[in-house]
mmCIF file of C-alpha atoms in Angstrom:
data_model
loop_
_atom_site.group_PDB
_atom_site.id
_atom_site.type_symbol
_atom_site.label_atom_id
_atom_site.label_comp_id
_atom_site.label_asym_id
_atom_site.label_seq_id
_atom_site.Cartn_x
_atom_site.Cartn_y
_atom_site.Cartn_z
ATOM 1 C CA UNK I 1 -93.831 269.575 25.861
ATOM 2 C CA UNK I 2 -90.625 267.666 26.584
ATOM 3 C CA UNK I 3 -87.532 268.602 24.545
ATOM 4 C CA UNK I 4 -86.854 266.292 21.615
ATOM 5 C CA UNK I 5 -83.086 266.383 22.225
ATOM 6 C CA UNK I 6 -81.671 265.492 25.632
ATOM 7 C CA UNK I 7 -78.490 267.457 24.908
ATOM 8 C CA UNK I 8 -80.526 270.691 25.017
ATOM 9 C CA UNK I 9 -82.857 269.728 27.864
ATOM 10 C CA UNK I 10 -82.888 272.658 30.309
ATOM 11 C CA UNK I 11 -85.768 271.517 32.527
ATOM 12 C CA UNK I 12 -83.437 270.537 35.372
ATOM 13 C CA UNK I 13 -81.106 273.536 35.233
ATOM 14 C CA UNK I 14 -82.456 274.877 38.512
ATOM 15 C CA UNK I 15 -81.835 271.584 40.309
ATOM 16 C CA UNK I 16 -78.337 271.176 38.860
ATOM 17 C CA UNK I 17 -77.536 274.782 39.731
ATOM 18 C CA UNK I 18 -78.444 274.171 43.375
ATOM 19 C CA UNK I 19 -76.315 271.010 43.478
ATOM 20 C CA UNK I 20 -73.385 272.758 41.774
ATOM 21 C CA UNK I 21 -73.524 275.695 44.198
ATOM 22 C CA UNK I 22 -73.693 273.277 47.121
ATOM 23 C CA UNK I 23 -70.758 271.150 45.927
ATOM 24 C CA UNK I 24 -68.617 274.185 44.987
ATOM 25 C CA UNK I 25 -66.461 272.439 42.401
ATOM 26 C CA UNK I 26 -66.509 270.324 39.235
ATOM 27 C CA UNK I 27 -64.975 267.199 40.786
ATOM 28 C CA UNK I 28 -67.325 267.137 43.817
ATOM 29 C CA UNK I 29 -70.270 267.646 41.446
ATOM 30 C CA UNK I 30 -69.172 264.736 39.235
ATOM 31 C CA UNK I 31 -68.463 262.604 42.330
ATOM 32 C CA UNK I 32 -72.029 263.230 43.482
ATOM 33 C CA UNK I 33 -73.485 262.198 40.118
ATOM 34 C CA UNK I 34 -71.397 259.014 39.811
ATOM 35 C CA UNK I 35 -72.081 258.207 43.460
ATOM 36 C CA UNK I 36 -75.800 258.258 42.673
ATOM 37 C CA UNK I 37 -75.268 255.988 39.650
ATOM 38 C CA UNK I 38 -73.143 253.583 41.715
ATOM 39 C CA UNK I 39 -75.471 253.372 44.714
ATOM 40 C CA UNK I 40 -78.922 253.691 43.200
ATOM 41 C CA UNK I 41 -78.639 252.205 39.697
ATOM 42 C CA UNK I 42 -77.100 249.253 37.838
ATOM 43 C CA UNK I 43 -74.980 251.562 35.673
ATOM 44 C CA UNK I 44 -71.703 249.911 36.688
ATOM 45 C CA UNK I 45 -73.175 246.397 36.605
ATOM 46 C CA UNK I 46 -74.037 246.667 32.929
ATOM 47 C CA UNK I 47 -77.159 245.562 31.025
ATOM 48 C CA UNK I 48 -78.833 242.226 31.858
ATOM 49 C CA UNK I 49 -76.707 239.255 30.840
ATOM 50 C CA UNK I 50 -73.412 241.108 31.204
ATOM 51 C CA UNK I 51 -70.542 238.909 32.272
ATOM 52 C CA UNK I 52 -68.938 239.680 35.637
ATOM 53 C CA UNK I 53 -66.346 242.419 35.349
ATOM 54 C CA UNK I 54 -67.613 243.662 31.981
ATOM 55 C CA UNK I 55 -70.160 246.081 33.468
ATOM 56 C CA UNK I 56 -67.480 248.617 34.387
ATOM 57 C CA UNK I 57 -66.046 248.377 30.869
ATOM 58 C CA UNK I 58 -69.434 249.229 29.378
ATOM 59 C CA UNK I 59 -69.795 252.049 31.921
ATOM 60 C CA UNK I 60 -66.449 253.579 30.898
ATOM 61 C CA UNK I 61 -67.345 253.303 27.209
ATOM 62 C CA UNK I 62 -70.701 254.978 27.769
ATOM 63 C CA UNK I 63 -69.137 257.818 29.790
ATOM 64 C CA UNK I 64 -66.535 258.401 27.066
ATOM 65 C CA UNK I 65 -69.219 258.353 24.355
ATOM 66 C CA UNK I 66 -71.384 260.916 26.129
ATOM 67 C CA UNK I 67 -68.367 263.096 26.958
ATOM 68 C CA UNK I 68 -67.143 262.989 23.337
ATOM 69 C CA UNK I 69 -70.622 263.873 22.102
ATOM 70 C CA UNK I 70 -70.820 266.987 24.280
ATOM 71 C CA UNK I 71 -67.258 268.010 23.397
ATOM 72 C CA UNK I 72 -68.256 267.890 19.718
ATOM 73 C CA UNK I 73 -71.384 269.937 20.404
ATOM 74 C CA UNK I 74 -69.345 272.490 22.351
ATOM 75 C CA UNK I 75 -66.760 272.818 19.566
ATOM 76 C CA UNK I 76 -69.481 273.339 16.957
ATOM 77 C CA UNK I 77 -71.147 276.021 19.071
ATOM 78 C CA UNK I 78 -67.820 277.801 19.544
ATOM 79 C CA UNK I 79 -67.105 277.625 15.807
ATOM 80 C CA UNK I 80 -70.485 279.140 14.998
ATOM 81 C CA UNK I 81 -69.910 281.879 17.551
ATOM 82 C CA UNK I 82 -66.530 282.784 16.016
ATOM 83 C CA UNK I 83 -68.013 282.933 12.508
ATOM 84 C CA UNK I 84 -70.866 285.084 13.767
ATOM 85 C CA UNK I 85 -68.482 287.538 15.393
ATOM 86 C CA UNK I 86 -66.374 287.787 12.244
ATOM 87 C CA UNK I 87 -69.421 288.345 10.036
ATOM 88 C CA UNK I 88 -70.765 291.142 12.170
ATOM 89 C CA UNK I 89 -69.434 294.542 11.197
ATOM 90 C CA UNK I 90 -68.539 296.763 14.140
ATOM 91 C CA UNK I 91 -70.710 299.824 14.527
ATOM 92 C CA UNK I 92 -68.637 302.964 15.090
ATOM 93 C CA UNK I 93 -70.396 305.873 16.711
ATOM 94 C CA UNK I 94 -69.222 309.246 15.486
ATOM 95 C CA UNK I 95 -68.682 311.625 18.385
ATOM 96 C CA UNK I 96 -70.483 314.925 18.407
ATOM 97 C CA UNK I 97 -68.433 317.905 17.234
ATOM 98 C CA UNK I 98 -68.660 319.682 20.547
ATOM 99 C CA UNK I 99 -67.421 316.574 22.376
ATOM 100 C CA UNK I 100 -64.113 316.366 20.420
ATOM 101 C CA UNK I 101 -60.980 317.847 21.925
ATOM 102 C CA UNK I 102 -57.755 317.993 19.933
ATOM 103 C CA UNK I 103 -54.568 317.929 21.946
ATOM 104 C CA UNK I 104 -51.307 319.358 20.689
ATOM 105 C CA UNK I 105 -47.867 318.091 21.496
ATOM 106 C CA UNK I 106 -47.735 320.384 24.496
ATOM 107 C CA UNK I 107 -50.933 318.895 25.869
ATOM 108 C CA UNK I 108 -53.069 322.034 25.383
ATOM 109 C CA UNK I 109 -56.413 322.190 23.640
ATOM 110 C CA UNK I 110 -55.942 323.198 19.997
ATOM 111 C CA UNK I 111 -59.520 322.500 18.928
ATOM 112 C CA UNK I 112 -60.897 324.893 16.334
ATOM 113 C CA UNK I 113 -63.468 327.286 17.746
ATOM 114 C CA UNK I 114 -64.307 330.886 18.334
ATOM 115 C CA UNK I 115 -62.298 331.131 21.539
ATOM 116 C CA UNK I 116 -59.391 328.938 20.427
ATOM 117 C CA UNK I 117 -56.516 330.490 18.499
ATOM 118 C CA UNK I 118 -55.769 328.951 15.099
ATOM 119 C CA UNK I 119 -52.582 326.943 15.075
ATOM 120 C CA UNK I 120 -49.661 328.574 13.265
ATOM 121 C CA UNK I 121 -49.044 327.247 9.787
ATOM 122 C CA UNK I 122 -45.540 325.955 9.782
ATOM 123 C CA UNK I 123 -43.814 323.104 8.066
ATOM 124 C CA UNK I 124 -41.994 322.370 11.318
ATOM 125 C CA UNK I 125 -45.253 321.724 13.147
ATOM 126 C CA UNK I 126 -46.396 318.146 12.521
ATOM 127 C CA UNK I 127 -50.017 317.391 11.846
ATOM 128 C CA UNK I 128 -52.001 316.269 14.851
ATOM 129 C CA UNK I 129 -52.718 312.559 14.503
ATOM 130 C CA UNK I 130 -56.221 311.198 14.781
ATOM 131 C CA UNK I 131 -55.191 309.162 17.803
ATOM 132 C CA UNK I 132 -54.774 312.412 19.737
ATOM 133 C CA UNK I 133 -58.503 312.969 19.646
ATOM 134 C CA UNK I 134 -60.200 312.188 22.935
ATOM 135 C CA UNK I 135 -63.941 311.904 23.003
ATOM 136 C CA UNK I 136 -65.463 313.165 26.217
ATOM 137 C CA UNK I 137 -69.034 312.061 26.510
ATOM 138 C CA UNK I 138 -70.980 312.871 29.632
ATOM 139 C CA UNK I 139 -72.189 309.653 31.250
ATOM 140 C CA UNK I 140 -75.879 308.989 31.094
ATOM 141 C CA UNK I 141 -78.082 308.693 34.142
ATOM 142 C CA UNK I 142 -78.099 304.904 33.731
ATOM 143 C CA UNK I 143 -74.307 304.755 33.797
ATOM 144 C CA UNK I 144 -74.133 307.031 36.833
ATOM 145 C CA UNK I 145 -76.534 304.765 38.652
ATOM 146 C CA UNK I 146 -74.563 301.681 37.655
ATOM 147 C CA UNK I 147 -71.300 303.172 38.905
ATOM 148 C CA UNK I 148 -72.961 304.280 42.116
ATOM 149 C CA UNK I 149 -74.358 300.792 42.618
ATOM 150 C CA UNK I 150 -70.953 299.164 42.035
ATOM 151 C CA UNK I 151 -69.126 301.493 44.411
ATOM 152 C CA UNK I 152 -71.716 301.196 47.137
ATOM 153 C CA UNK I 153 -70.583 298.651 49.750
ATOM 154 C CA UNK I 154 -72.795 295.675 50.298
ATOM 155 C CA UNK I 155 -74.681 296.134 53.530
ATOM 156 C CA UNK I 156 -74.565 292.376 54.083
ATOM 157 C CA UNK I 157 -70.768 292.535 54.337
ATOM 158 C CA UNK I 158 -70.994 294.820 57.342
ATOM 159 C CA UNK I 159 -74.106 293.395 58.902
ATOM 160 C CA UNK I 160 -74.296 289.629 58.920
ATOM 161 C CA UNK I 161 -76.387 289.224 62.062
ATOM 162 C CA UNK I 162 -73.245 288.884 64.147
ATOM 163 C CA UNK I 163 -72.273 285.525 62.657
ATOM 164 C CA UNK I 164 -68.595 284.702 62.843
ATOM 165 C CA UNK I 165 -67.778 282.723 59.706
ATOM 166 C CA UNK I 166 -64.343 281.892 61.100
ATOM 167 C CA UNK I 167 -65.901 279.858 63.905
ATOM 168 C CA UNK I 168 -65.616 276.113 63.323
ATOM 169 C CA UNK I 169 -68.854 274.120 62.922
ATOM 170 C CA UNK I 170 -69.903 271.970 65.874
ATOM 171 C CA UNK I 171 -68.311 268.515 65.785
ATOM 172 C CA UNK I 172 -70.847 265.886 64.858
ATOM 173 C CA UNK I 173 -73.388 268.710 64.525
ATOM 174 C CA UNK I 174 -73.836 268.567 68.274
ATOM 175 C CA UNK I 175 -72.202 269.797 71.443
ATOM 176 C CA UNK I 176 -71.107 269.138 75.001
ATOM 177 C CA UNK I 177 -73.121 269.508 78.194
ATOM 178 C CA UNK I 178 -70.428 269.913 80.875
ATOM 179 C CA UNK I 179 -70.583 267.268 83.565
ATOM 180 C CA UNK I 180 -73.295 265.303 81.776
ATOM 181 C CA UNK I 181 -72.871 264.101 78.207
ATOM 182 C CA UNK I 182 -71.676 264.699 74.668
ATOM 183 C CA UNK I 183 -74.222 264.645 71.842
ATOM 184 C CA UNK I 184 -74.298 264.489 68.064
ATOM 185 C CA UNK I 185 -77.140 264.507 65.568
ATOM 186 C CA UNK I 186 -78.353 263.806 62.052
ATOM 187 C CA UNK I 187 -81.667 264.901 60.599
ATOM 188 C CA UNK I 188 -83.263 261.671 61.832
ATOM 189 C CA UNK I 189 -81.715 261.061 65.245
ATOM 190 C CA UNK I 190 -79.737 262.333 68.225
ATOM 191 C CA UNK I 191 -77.027 260.309 69.978
ATOM 192 C CA UNK I 192 -75.909 260.945 73.567
ATOM 193 C CA UNK I 193 -72.781 259.550 75.204
ATOM 194 C CA UNK I 194 -72.464 259.813 78.999
ATOM 195 C CA UNK I 195 -69.282 258.686 80.802
ATOM 196 C CA UNK I 196 -69.843 256.395 83.771
ATOM 197 C CA UNK I 197 -67.636 254.897 86.483
ATOM 198 C CA UNK I 198 -65.795 251.739 85.480
ATOM 199 C CA UNK I 199 -67.543 248.400 86.021
ATOM 200 C CA UNK I 200 -71.000 249.953 85.869
ATOM 201 C CA UNK I 201 -73.680 247.325 85.253
ATOM 202 C CA UNK I 202 -77.004 247.621 83.489
ATOM 203 C CA UNK I 203 -78.946 247.102 86.698
ATOM 204 C CA UNK I 204 -77.200 250.136 88.196
ATOM 205 C CA UNK I 205 -78.943 252.320 85.632
ATOM 206 C CA UNK I 206 -82.511 253.408 85.153
ATOM 207 C CA UNK I 207 -83.153 255.316 81.933
ATOM 208 C CA UNK I 208 -86.616 256.623 81.100
ATOM 209 C CA UNK I 209 -87.285 258.038 77.641
ATOM 210 C CA UNK I 210 -90.663 259.602 76.949
ATOM 211 C CA UNK I 211 -91.855 261.777 74.080
ATOM 212 C CA UNK I 212 -90.937 264.982 75.880
ATOM 213 C CA UNK I 213 -88.588 264.054 78.740
ATOM 214 C CA UNK I 214 -85.355 262.224 79.599
ATOM 215 C CA UNK I 215 -84.525 260.839 83.024
ATOM 216 C CA UNK I 216 -81.299 259.022 83.955
ATOM 217 C CA UNK I 217 -80.599 257.502 87.365
ATOM 218 C CA UNK I 218 -77.323 255.868 88.438
ATOM 219 C CA UNK I 219 -77.458 253.940 91.729
ATOM 220 C CA UNK I 220 -80.794 255.736 92.326
ATOM 221 C CA UNK I 221 -79.004 259.088 92.000
ATOM 222 C CA UNK I 222 -80.523 261.441 89.419
ATOM 223 C CA UNK I 223 -78.008 262.389 86.747
ATOM 224 C CA UNK I 224 -80.422 263.895 84.220
ATOM 225 C CA UNK I 225 -84.057 264.857 84.583
ATOM 226 C CA UNK I 226 -85.049 267.425 81.977
ATOM 227 C CA UNK I 227 -87.493 268.166 79.195
ATOM 228 C CA UNK I 228 -86.406 267.633 75.599
ATOM 229 C CA UNK I 229 -86.030 270.758 73.478
ATOM 230 C CA UNK I 230 -87.897 268.887 70.714
ATOM 231 C CA UNK I 231 -90.163 265.844 70.752
ATOM 232 C CA UNK I 232 -88.844 262.330 70.122
ATOM 233 C CA UNK I 233 -90.361 259.002 69.115
ATOM 234 C CA UNK I 234 -90.101 257.169 72.432
ATOM 235 C CA UNK I 235 -90.901 253.692 71.064
ATOM 236 C CA UNK I 236 -88.038 253.873 68.554
ATOM 237 C CA UNK I 237 -85.494 255.325 70.993
ATOM 238 C CA UNK I 238 -83.223 253.114 73.091
ATOM 239 C CA UNK I 239 -80.120 253.040 75.315
ATOM 240 C CA UNK I 240 -77.156 250.707 75.735
ATOM 241 C CA UNK I 241 -74.256 250.286 78.164
ATOM 242 C CA UNK I 242 -70.896 249.961 76.432
ATOM 243 C CA UNK I 243 -67.577 248.789 77.929
ATOM 244 C CA UNK I 244 -69.002 249.094 81.423
ATOM 245 C CA UNK I 245 -68.221 252.805 81.560
ATOM 246 C CA UNK I 246 -70.287 254.492 78.879
ATOM 247 C CA UNK I 247 -74.034 255.080 78.478
ATOM 248 C CA UNK I 248 -75.148 255.507 74.863
ATOM 249 C CA UNK I 249 -78.647 256.793 74.092
ATOM 250 C CA UNK I 250 -80.232 256.915 70.644
ATOM 251 C CA UNK I 251 -83.174 259.287 70.236
ATOM 252 C CA UNK I 252 -85.342 259.226 67.115
ATOM 253 C CA UNK I 253 -86.580 262.699 66.223
ATOM 254 C CA UNK I 254 -90.310 263.210 65.762
ATOM 255 C CA UNK I 255 -89.662 265.949 63.203
ATOM 256 C CA UNK I 256 -86.892 264.669 60.937
ATOM 257 C CA UNK I 257 -86.632 267.863 58.914
ATOM 258 C CA UNK I 258 -84.999 270.135 61.480
ATOM 259 C CA UNK I 259 -81.760 270.503 63.458
ATOM 260 C CA UNK I 260 -81.700 270.689 67.237
ATOM 261 C CA UNK I 261 -79.977 273.551 69.050
ATOM 262 C CA UNK I 262 -79.706 271.432 72.208
ATOM 263 C CA UNK I 263 -80.973 268.131 73.593
ATOM 264 C CA UNK I 264 -82.700 269.303 76.761
ATOM 265 C CA UNK I 265 -84.016 272.663 77.804
ATOM 266 C CA UNK I 266 -81.367 274.639 79.659
ATOM 267 C CA UNK I 267 -78.450 272.968 77.848
ATOM 268 C CA UNK I 268 -75.888 275.100 75.944
ATOM 269 C CA UNK I 269 -77.129 275.798 72.402
ATOM 270 C CA UNK I 270 -75.243 275.401 69.142
ATOM 271 C CA UNK I 271 -75.544 277.524 65.987
ATOM 272 C CA UNK I 272 -77.585 275.392 63.594
ATOM 273 C CA UNK I 273 -76.498 277.616 60.691
ATOM 274 C CA UNK I 274 -73.072 276.001 60.921
ATOM 275 C CA UNK I 275 -74.339 272.434 60.881
ATOM 276 C CA UNK I 276 -72.674 270.375 58.128
ATOM 277 C CA UNK I 277 -74.546 267.127 57.466
ATOM 278 C CA UNK I 278 -72.681 264.262 55.864
ATOM 279 C CA UNK I 279 -73.631 263.236 52.338
ATOM 280 C CA UNK I 280 -73.827 259.621 53.419
ATOM 281 C CA UNK I 281 -76.744 260.484 55.647
ATOM 282 C CA UNK I 282 -78.577 262.424 52.953
ATOM 283 C CA UNK I 283 -78.175 259.532 50.530
ATOM 284 C CA UNK I 284 -80.450 257.444 52.720
ATOM 285 C CA UNK I 285 -83.379 259.759 51.987
ATOM 286 C CA UNK I 286 -85.731 259.333 49.057
ATOM 287 C CA UNK I 287 -85.313 261.671 46.084
ATOM 288 C CA UNK I 288 -88.044 264.182 46.962
ATOM 289 C CA UNK I 289 -87.082 264.424 50.637
ATOM 290 C CA UNK I 290 -83.395 264.713 49.827
ATOM 291 C CA UNK I 291 -84.063 267.504 47.337
ATOM 292 C CA UNK I 292 -86.068 269.378 49.967
ATOM 293 C CA UNK I 293 -83.348 268.903 52.589
ATOM 294 C CA UNK I 294 -80.556 270.028 50.256
ATOM 295 C CA UNK I 295 -82.581 273.094 49.301
ATOM 296 C CA UNK I 296 -83.024 273.938 52.995
ATOM 297 C CA UNK I 297 -79.297 273.463 53.592
ATOM 298 C CA UNK I 298 -78.388 275.601 50.592
ATOM 299 C CA UNK I 299 -80.792 278.404 51.576
ATOM 300 C CA UNK I 300 -79.558 278.302 55.168
ATOM 301 C CA UNK I 301 -75.930 278.562 54.053
ATOM 302 C CA UNK I 302 -76.722 281.368 51.598
ATOM 303 C CA UNK I 303 -78.497 283.386 54.285
ATOM 304 C CA UNK I 304 -75.571 282.983 56.674
ATOM 305 C CA UNK I 305 -73.242 284.325 53.955
ATOM 306 C CA UNK I 306 -75.566 287.179 53.034
ATOM 307 C CA UNK I 307 -76.228 285.686 49.579
ATOM 308 C CA UNK I 308 -79.550 285.107 47.762
ATOM 309 C CA UNK I 309 -81.492 281.917 48.437
ATOM 310 C CA UNK I 310 -82.472 279.543 45.632
ATOM 311 C CA UNK I 311 -85.854 281.249 45.164
ATOM 312 C CA UNK I 312 -84.270 284.704 45.207
ATOM 313 C CA UNK I 313 -81.643 283.544 42.706
ATOM 314 C CA UNK I 314 -84.372 282.293 40.368
ATOM 315 C CA UNK I 315 -86.063 285.700 40.532
ATOM 316 C CA UNK I 316 -82.746 287.388 39.779
ATOM 317 C CA UNK I 317 -82.217 285.088 36.797
ATOM 318 C CA UNK I 318 -85.668 285.955 35.459
ATOM 319 C CA UNK I 319 -84.902 289.655 35.883
ATOM 320 C CA UNK I 320 -81.590 289.278 34.029
ATOM 321 C CA UNK I 321 -83.331 287.580 31.102
ATOM 322 C CA UNK I 322 -85.944 290.327 31.019
ATOM 323 C CA UNK I 323 -83.221 292.995 31.069
ATOM 324 C CA UNK I 324 -81.533 291.384 28.069
ATOM 325 C CA UNK I 325 -84.843 291.328 26.214
ATOM 326 C CA UNK I 326 -85.461 295.023 26.965
ATOM 327 C CA UNK I 327 -82.107 296.838 26.952
ATOM 328 C CA UNK I 328 -83.861 300.150 26.426
ATOM 329 C CA UNK I 329 -85.422 300.024 29.912
ATOM 330 C CA UNK I 330 -83.828 301.273 33.121
ATOM 331 C CA UNK I 331 -83.597 298.584 35.817
ATOM 332 C CA UNK I 332 -81.222 300.404 38.151
ATOM 333 C CA UNK I 333 -83.942 300.876 40.787
ATOM 334 C CA UNK I 334 -85.545 297.457 40.344
ATOM 335 C CA UNK I 335 -86.128 295.582 43.584
ATOM 336 C CA UNK I 336 -86.732 291.862 44.062
ATOM 337 C CA UNK I 337 -89.519 291.096 46.515
#
């Protein structure tokens, strides 16, 4: 059943959490939301019949109204929380008698007991203040496990599959094949740029693009003849000659949901974990496909950093809620599978 109040609608928390973790900041997150409204809706144009230039005025008013509404809700929630804290009486646990140690001015134990000498009664000896009492309670097994877990180094910090996070991502999400060409890619296509001698003409070239192979001849001399690392859509791929000294080839990927490590078999490979797609390219995808792609990107980045993926994070969130509901249970050895 859908929530009756949109201000408390938590159905999309998982989606927003993924976007927020991907954007890594409030301003980038807000930029992404307003970018969607600007590109995909008539939010800035205003309702039908709006005079030119007035749409942005209505948009600003609406943003301010919604912001003010949530500020008011936040302030009310904080006020209730403060009143609740003040109304709750603190529960003071009385320490066990055997766990109380009284310290004298000289720092020695002056606790009353069979083995402890009674302090001399003298008007010159001041009474021991209550603040000198130190309760020593042996930590429970749960606390020992928690401390052990906190002090234990994360194995992912020392073993991250040999990835070097300091290494810069490949420019254009592609690479260079020495002596042949430079290539870049998006999820949908691959672009090759091959330098040629000046004053090269189209008839000097013979480029053959098939589903699985690329062949380039210049003056009947073979420059490239290799099998693609992934399949392409040959009918949608094409080549052009630019400025008489540059061959540009556009290859349409058959599978538009994966990144290429290289163009042809035997070429130097790039680390696809470091690929950084541009938002402008993702915006061209439909909502469902874009959500799937962003989830893949987020999970790939999380794995490279040794952090939980979106599905693992959801399981951890469920476990945290369950732990809060059952504080009497020990979850120190709980494992997420």
